[in-house]
mmCIF file of C-alpha atoms in Angstrom:
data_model
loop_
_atom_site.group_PDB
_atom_site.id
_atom_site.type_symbol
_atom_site.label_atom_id
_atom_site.label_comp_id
_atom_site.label_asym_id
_atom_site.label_seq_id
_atom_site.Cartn_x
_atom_site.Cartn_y
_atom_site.Cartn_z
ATOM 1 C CA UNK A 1 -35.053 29.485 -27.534
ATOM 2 C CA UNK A 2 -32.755 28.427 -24.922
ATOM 3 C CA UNK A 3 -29.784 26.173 -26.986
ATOM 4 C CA UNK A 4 -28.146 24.951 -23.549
ATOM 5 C CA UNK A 5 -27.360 20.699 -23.058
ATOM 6 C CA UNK A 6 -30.453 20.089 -20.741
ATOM 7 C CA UNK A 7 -28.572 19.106 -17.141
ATOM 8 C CA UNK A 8 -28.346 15.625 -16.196
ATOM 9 C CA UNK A 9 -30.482 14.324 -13.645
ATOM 10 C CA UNK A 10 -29.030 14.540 -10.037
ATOM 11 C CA UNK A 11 -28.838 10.255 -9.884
ATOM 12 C CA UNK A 12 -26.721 10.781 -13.447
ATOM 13 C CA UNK A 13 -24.086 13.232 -12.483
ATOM 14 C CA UNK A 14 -23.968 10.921 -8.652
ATOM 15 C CA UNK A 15 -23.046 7.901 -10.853
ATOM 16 C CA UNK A 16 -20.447 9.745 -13.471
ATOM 17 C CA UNK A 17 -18.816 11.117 -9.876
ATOM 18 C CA UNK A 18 -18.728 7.117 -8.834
ATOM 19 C CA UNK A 19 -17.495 5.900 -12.005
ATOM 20 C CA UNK A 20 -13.949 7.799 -11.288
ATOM 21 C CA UNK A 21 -13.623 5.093 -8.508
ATOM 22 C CA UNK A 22 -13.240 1.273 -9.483
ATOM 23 C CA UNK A 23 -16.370 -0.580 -7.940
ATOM 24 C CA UNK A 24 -15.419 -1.918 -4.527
ATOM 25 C CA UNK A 25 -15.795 -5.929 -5.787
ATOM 26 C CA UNK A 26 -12.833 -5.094 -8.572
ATOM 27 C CA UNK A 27 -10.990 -3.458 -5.885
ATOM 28 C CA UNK A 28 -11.231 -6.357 -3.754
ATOM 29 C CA UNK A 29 -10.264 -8.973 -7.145
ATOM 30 C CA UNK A 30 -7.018 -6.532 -7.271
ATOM 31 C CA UNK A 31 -6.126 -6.690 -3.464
ATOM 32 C CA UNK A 32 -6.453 -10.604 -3.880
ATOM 33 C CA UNK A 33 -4.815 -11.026 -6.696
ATOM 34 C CA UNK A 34 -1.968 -8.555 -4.973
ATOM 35 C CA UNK A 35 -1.362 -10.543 -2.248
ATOM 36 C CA UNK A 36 -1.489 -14.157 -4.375
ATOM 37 C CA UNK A 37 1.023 -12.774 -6.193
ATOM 38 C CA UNK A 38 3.209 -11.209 -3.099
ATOM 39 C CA UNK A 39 5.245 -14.095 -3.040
ATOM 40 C CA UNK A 40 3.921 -15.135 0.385
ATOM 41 C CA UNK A 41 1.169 -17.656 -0.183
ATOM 42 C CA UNK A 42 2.790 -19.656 -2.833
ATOM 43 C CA UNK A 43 6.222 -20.094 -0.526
ATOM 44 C CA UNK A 44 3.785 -21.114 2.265
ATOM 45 C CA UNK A 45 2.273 -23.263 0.215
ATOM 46 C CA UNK A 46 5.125 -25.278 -1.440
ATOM 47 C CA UNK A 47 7.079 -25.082 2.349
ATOM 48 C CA UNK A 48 4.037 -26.942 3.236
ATOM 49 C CA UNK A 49 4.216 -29.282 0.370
ATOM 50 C CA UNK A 50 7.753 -30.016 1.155
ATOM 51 C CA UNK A 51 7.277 -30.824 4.622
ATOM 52 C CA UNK A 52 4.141 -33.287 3.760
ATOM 53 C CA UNK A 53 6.865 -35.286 1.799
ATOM 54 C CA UNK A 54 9.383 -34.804 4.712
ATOM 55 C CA UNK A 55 11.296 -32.521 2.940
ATOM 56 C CA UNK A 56 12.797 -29.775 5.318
ATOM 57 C CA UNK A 57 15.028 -26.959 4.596
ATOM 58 C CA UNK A 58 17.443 -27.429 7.514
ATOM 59 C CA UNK A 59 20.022 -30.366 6.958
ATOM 60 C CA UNK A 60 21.308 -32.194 9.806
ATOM 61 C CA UNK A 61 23.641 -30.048 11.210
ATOM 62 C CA UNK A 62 20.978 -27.461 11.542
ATOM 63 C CA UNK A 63 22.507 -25.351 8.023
ATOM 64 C CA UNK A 64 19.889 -24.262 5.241
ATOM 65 C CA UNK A 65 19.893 -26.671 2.942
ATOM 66 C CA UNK A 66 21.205 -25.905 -0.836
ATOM 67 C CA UNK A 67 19.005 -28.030 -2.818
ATOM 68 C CA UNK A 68 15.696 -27.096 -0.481
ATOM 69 C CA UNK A 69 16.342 -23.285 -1.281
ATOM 70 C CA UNK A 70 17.406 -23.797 -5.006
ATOM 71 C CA UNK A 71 14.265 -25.688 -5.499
ATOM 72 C CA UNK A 72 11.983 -23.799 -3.549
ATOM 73 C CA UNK A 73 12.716 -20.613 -5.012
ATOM 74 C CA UNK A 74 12.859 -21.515 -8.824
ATOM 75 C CA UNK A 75 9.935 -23.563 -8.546
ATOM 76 C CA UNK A 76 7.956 -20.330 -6.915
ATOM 77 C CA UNK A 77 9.472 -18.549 -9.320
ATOM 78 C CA UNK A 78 7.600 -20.067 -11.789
ATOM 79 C CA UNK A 79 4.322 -20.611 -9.711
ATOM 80 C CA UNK A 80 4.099 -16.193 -9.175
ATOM 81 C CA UNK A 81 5.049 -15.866 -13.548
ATOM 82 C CA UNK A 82 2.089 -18.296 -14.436
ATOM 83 C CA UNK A 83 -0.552 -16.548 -11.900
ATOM 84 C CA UNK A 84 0.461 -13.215 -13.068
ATOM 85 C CA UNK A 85 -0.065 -14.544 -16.764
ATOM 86 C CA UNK A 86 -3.286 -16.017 -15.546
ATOM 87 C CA UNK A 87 -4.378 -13.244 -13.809
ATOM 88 C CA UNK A 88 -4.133 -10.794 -17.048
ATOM 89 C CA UNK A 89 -5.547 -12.800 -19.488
ATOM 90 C CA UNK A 90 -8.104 -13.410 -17.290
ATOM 91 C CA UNK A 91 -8.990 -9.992 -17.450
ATOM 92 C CA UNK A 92 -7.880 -9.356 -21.360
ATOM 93 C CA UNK A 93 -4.951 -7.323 -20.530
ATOM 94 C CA UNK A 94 -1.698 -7.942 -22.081
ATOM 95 C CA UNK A 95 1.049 -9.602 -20.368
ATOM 96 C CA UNK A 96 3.250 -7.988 -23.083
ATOM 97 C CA UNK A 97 2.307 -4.209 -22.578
ATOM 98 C CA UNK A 98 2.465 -4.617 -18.865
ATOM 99 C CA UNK A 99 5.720 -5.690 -19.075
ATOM 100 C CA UNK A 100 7.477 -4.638 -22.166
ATOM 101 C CA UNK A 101 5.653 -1.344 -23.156
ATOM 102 C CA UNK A 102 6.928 0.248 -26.753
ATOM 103 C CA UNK A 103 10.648 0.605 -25.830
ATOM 104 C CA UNK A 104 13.227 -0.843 -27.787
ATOM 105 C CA UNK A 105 14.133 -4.074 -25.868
ATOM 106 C CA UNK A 106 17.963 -3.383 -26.755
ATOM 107 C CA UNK A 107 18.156 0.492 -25.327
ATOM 108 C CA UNK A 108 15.883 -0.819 -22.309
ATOM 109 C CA UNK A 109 18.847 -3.828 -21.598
ATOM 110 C CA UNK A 110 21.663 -1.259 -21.922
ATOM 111 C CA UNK A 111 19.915 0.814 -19.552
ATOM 112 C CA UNK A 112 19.699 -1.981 -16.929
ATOM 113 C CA UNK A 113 23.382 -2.713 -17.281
ATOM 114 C CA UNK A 114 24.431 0.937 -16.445
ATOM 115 C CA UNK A 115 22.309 1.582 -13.651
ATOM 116 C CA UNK A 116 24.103 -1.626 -11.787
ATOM 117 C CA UNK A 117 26.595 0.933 -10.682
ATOM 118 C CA UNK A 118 24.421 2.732 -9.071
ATOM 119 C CA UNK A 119 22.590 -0.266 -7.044
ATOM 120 C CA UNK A 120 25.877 -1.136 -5.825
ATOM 121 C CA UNK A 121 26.830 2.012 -4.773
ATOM 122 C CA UNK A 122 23.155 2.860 -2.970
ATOM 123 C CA UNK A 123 23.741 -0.360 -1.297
ATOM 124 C CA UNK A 124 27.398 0.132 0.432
ATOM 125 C CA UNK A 125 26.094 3.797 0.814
ATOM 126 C CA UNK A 126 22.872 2.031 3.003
ATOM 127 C CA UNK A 127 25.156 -0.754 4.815
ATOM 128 C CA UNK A 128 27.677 2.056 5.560
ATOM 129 C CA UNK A 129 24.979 4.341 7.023
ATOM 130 C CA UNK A 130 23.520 1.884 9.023
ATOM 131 C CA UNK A 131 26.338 0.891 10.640
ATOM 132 C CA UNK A 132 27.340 4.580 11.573
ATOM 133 C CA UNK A 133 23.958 5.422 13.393
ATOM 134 C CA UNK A 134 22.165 2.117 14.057
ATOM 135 C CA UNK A 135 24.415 -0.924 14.238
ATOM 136 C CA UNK A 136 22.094 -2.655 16.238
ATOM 137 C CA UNK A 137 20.191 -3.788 13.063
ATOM 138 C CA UNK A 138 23.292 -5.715 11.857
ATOM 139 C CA UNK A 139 21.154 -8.729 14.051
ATOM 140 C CA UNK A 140 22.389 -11.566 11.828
ATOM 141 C CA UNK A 141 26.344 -11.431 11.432
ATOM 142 C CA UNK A 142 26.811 -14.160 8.803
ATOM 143 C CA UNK A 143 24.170 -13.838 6.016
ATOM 144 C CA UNK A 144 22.604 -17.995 6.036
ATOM 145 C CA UNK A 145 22.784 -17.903 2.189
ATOM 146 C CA UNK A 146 26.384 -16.763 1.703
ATOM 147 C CA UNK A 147 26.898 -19.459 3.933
ATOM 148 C CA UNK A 148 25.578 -21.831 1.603
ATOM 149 C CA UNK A 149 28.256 -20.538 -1.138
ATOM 150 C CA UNK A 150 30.713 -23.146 -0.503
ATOM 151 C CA UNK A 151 31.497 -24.631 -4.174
ATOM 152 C CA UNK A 152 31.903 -23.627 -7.732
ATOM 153 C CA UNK A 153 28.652 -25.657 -8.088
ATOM 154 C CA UNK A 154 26.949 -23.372 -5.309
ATOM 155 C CA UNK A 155 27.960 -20.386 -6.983
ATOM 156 C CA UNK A 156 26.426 -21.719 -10.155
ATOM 157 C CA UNK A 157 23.086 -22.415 -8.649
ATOM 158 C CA UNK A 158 22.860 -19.487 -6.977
ATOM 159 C CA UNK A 159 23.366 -17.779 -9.973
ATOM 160 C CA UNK A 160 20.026 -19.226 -11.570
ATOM 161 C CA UNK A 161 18.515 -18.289 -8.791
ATOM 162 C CA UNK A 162 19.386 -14.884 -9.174
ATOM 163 C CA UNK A 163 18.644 -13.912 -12.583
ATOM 164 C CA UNK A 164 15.393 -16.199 -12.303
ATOM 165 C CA UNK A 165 13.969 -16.041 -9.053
ATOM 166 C CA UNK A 166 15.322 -12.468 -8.250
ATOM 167 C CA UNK A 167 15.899 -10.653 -12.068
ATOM 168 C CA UNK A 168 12.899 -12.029 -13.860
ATOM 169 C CA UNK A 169 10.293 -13.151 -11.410
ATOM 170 C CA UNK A 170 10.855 -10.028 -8.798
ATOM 171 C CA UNK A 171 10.652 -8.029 -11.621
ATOM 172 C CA UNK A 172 7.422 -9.173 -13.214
ATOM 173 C CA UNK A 173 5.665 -9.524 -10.134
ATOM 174 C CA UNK A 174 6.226 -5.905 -9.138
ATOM 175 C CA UNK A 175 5.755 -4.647 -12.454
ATOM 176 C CA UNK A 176 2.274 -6.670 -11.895
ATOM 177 C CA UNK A 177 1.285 -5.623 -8.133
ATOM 178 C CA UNK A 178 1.933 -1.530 -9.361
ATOM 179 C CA UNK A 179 -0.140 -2.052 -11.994
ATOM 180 C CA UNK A 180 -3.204 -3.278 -9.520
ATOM 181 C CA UNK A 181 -2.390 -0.387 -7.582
ATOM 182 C CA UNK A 182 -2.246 1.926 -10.124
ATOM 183 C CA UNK A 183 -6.074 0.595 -11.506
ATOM 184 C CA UNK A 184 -7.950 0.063 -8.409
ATOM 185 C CA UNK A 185 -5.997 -0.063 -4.945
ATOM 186 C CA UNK A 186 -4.506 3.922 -4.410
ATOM 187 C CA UNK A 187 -2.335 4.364 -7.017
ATOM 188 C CA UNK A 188 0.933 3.403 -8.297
ATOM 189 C CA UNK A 189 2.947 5.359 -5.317
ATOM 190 C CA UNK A 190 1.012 3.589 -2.796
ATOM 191 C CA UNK A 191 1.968 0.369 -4.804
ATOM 192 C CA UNK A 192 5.307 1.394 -4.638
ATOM 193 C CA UNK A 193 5.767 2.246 -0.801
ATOM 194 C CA UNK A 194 3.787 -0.764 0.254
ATOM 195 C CA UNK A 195 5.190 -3.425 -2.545
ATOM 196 C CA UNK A 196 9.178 -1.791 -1.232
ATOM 197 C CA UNK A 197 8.491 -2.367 2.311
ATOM 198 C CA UNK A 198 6.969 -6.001 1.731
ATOM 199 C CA UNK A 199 10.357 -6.976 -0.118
ATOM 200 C CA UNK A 200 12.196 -5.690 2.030
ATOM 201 C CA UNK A 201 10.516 -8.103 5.047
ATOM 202 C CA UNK A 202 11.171 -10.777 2.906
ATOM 203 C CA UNK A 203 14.600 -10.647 3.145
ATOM 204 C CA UNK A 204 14.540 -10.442 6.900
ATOM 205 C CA UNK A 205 16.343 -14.082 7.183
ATOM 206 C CA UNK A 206 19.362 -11.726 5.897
ATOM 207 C CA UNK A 207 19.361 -9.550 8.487
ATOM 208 C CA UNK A 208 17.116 -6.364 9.236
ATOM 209 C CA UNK A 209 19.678 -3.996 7.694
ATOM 210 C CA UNK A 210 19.237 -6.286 4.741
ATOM 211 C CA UNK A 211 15.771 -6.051 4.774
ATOM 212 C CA UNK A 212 16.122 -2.259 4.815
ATOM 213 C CA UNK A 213 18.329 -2.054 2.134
ATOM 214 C CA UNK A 214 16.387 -4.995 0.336
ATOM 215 C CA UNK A 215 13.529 -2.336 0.724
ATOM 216 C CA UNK A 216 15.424 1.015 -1.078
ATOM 217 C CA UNK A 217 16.476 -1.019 -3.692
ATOM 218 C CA UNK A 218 12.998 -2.780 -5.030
ATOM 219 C CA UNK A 219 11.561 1.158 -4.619
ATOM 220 C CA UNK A 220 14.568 2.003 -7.367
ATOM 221 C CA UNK A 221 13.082 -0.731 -9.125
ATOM 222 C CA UNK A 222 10.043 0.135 -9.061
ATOM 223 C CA UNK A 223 10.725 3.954 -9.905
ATOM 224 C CA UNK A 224 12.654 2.570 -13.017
ATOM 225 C CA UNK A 225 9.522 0.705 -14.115
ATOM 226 C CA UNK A 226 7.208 3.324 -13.480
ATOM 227 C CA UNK A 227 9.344 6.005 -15.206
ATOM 228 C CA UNK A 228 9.849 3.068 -18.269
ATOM 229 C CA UNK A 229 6.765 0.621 -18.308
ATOM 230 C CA UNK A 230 9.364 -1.989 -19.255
ATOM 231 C CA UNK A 231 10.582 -4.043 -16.807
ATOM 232 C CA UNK A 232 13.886 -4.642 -19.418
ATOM 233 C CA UNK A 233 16.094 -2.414 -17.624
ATOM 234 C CA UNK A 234 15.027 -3.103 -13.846
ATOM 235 C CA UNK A 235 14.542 -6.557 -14.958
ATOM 236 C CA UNK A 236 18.254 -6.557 -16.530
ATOM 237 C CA UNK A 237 19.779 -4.395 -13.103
ATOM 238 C CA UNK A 238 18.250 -6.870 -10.616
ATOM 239 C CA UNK A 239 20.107 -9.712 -12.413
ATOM 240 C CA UNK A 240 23.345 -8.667 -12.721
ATOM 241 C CA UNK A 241 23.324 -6.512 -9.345
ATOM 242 C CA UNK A 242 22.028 -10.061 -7.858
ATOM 243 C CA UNK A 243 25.025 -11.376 -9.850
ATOM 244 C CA UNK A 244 27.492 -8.852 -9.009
ATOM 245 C CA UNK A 245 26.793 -9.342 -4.912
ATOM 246 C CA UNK A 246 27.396 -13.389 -5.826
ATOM 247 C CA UNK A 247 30.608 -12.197 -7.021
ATOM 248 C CA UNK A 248 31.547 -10.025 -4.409
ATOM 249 C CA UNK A 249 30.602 -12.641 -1.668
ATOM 250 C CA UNK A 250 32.510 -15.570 -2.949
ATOM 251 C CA UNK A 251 35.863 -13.111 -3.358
ATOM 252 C CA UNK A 252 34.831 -12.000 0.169
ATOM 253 C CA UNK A 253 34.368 -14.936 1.707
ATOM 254 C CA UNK A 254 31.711 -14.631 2.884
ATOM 255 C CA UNK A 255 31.212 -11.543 4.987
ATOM 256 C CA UNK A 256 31.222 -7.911 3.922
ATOM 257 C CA UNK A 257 28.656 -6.617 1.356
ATOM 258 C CA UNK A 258 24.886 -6.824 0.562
ATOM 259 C CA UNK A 259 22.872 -9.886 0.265
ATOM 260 C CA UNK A 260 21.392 -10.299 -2.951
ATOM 261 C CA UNK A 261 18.039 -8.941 -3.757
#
């Protein structure tokens, strides 16, 4: 008597070989939600609003205006948090385990604080590199949002917008967009690569050796998250790096150093 499993019919073992593969209509659900919550569409989408009202973000002598970029960035800020929230529950994943993992918050925040060192010093490492063998990309000599920095009540709003619209929502959002990839769009090194290079391009108003920069620093991010699942300590980094460059710039005055993040 022959004991053996009988094999599975050829159809059977075709599907179990599919199942390793997410189903191309989830795939496409990731990509969208991916590129919702880039960062991208919702700017677009409140510049638009803006203007509709007449609201531009040049003032009259052609300068970015404080109030337009304080206002556009907190309130996308917390347009890219609620559609990430949305866009878990929706699914019945858990905002908290995405984001917070089982590390201690505590160890993860004292993490974050000693790894600012090392941002700052990958960044003058970058800036000092690229101005050694391609200067050329130094294409915008004054960076437009130092130039904003002009009062102790600039500084101050700038510093929201660092820990909220840089620390927290940066941080959630790629946290968020690795997770996608990691589930159903290549994996989470693909996520990584691609997410780096698009925040890097979004900091192209800086300059494109900003942007470059911009770029190595959200892929240290986004190793720290990976290597973590917490996005405490990349999270806590981005804010005070973000912080730290404020700092820097408004001792400077103005030039020298790297934008923040």
């Amino acid at each position: 008597m022959d004991d053996r499993p009988p094999l599975a019919p050829p159809e059977q073992e075709a599907s179990s070989e599919r199942g390793a593969d997410p189903p191309l209509r989830d795939r496409i659900r990731a990509l969208l939600e991916v590129i919702i919550c880039s960062g991208f569409p919702t700017q677009l989408l409140l510049v638009l609003i803006f203007s509709l009202v007449g609201w531009v973000p040049s003032g009259e002598a052609g300068a970015l205006s404080l109030a337009y970029v304080v206002t556009l960035s907190l309130v996308d800020a917390v347009l890219v948090l609620a559609l990430v929230w949305l866009f878990l529950t929706l699914q019945d994943e858990s905002p908290r385990e995405l984001l917070l993992g089982d590390r201690p918050p505590a160890g993860e925040a004292m993490l974050g604080a000693l790894l600012v060192p090392v941002t700052l010093l990958l960044t003058a490492i970058s800036f000092a590199l690229i101005l050694q063998f391609a200067p050329t990309l130094r294409n915008v000599p004054v960076n437009p949002l130092e130039a904003l920095m002009t009062s102790p009540m600039a500084i101050a709003w700038f510093a929201v917008v660092a820990v909220v619209a840089g620390g927290v929502r940066e941080e959630v959002q790629r946290a968020f967009v690795l997770r996608r990839f990691e589930q159903r769009l290549g994996g989470a090194v693909v996520g990584l690569v691609v997410f780096s290079a698009a925040f890097g391009l979004g900091h192209l108003v800086q300059g494109r050796d900003a942007a470059i920069v911009t770029g190595l620093l959200g892929f240290f991010w986004g190793v720290v998250y990976l290597s973590r699942r917490s996005v405490i300590a990349p999270m806590v980094c981005h804010a005070l790096f973000n912080l730290s460059e404020i700092g820097i710039a408004w001792l400077a005055g103005t030039a020298g150093g790297g934008p923040p993040a």
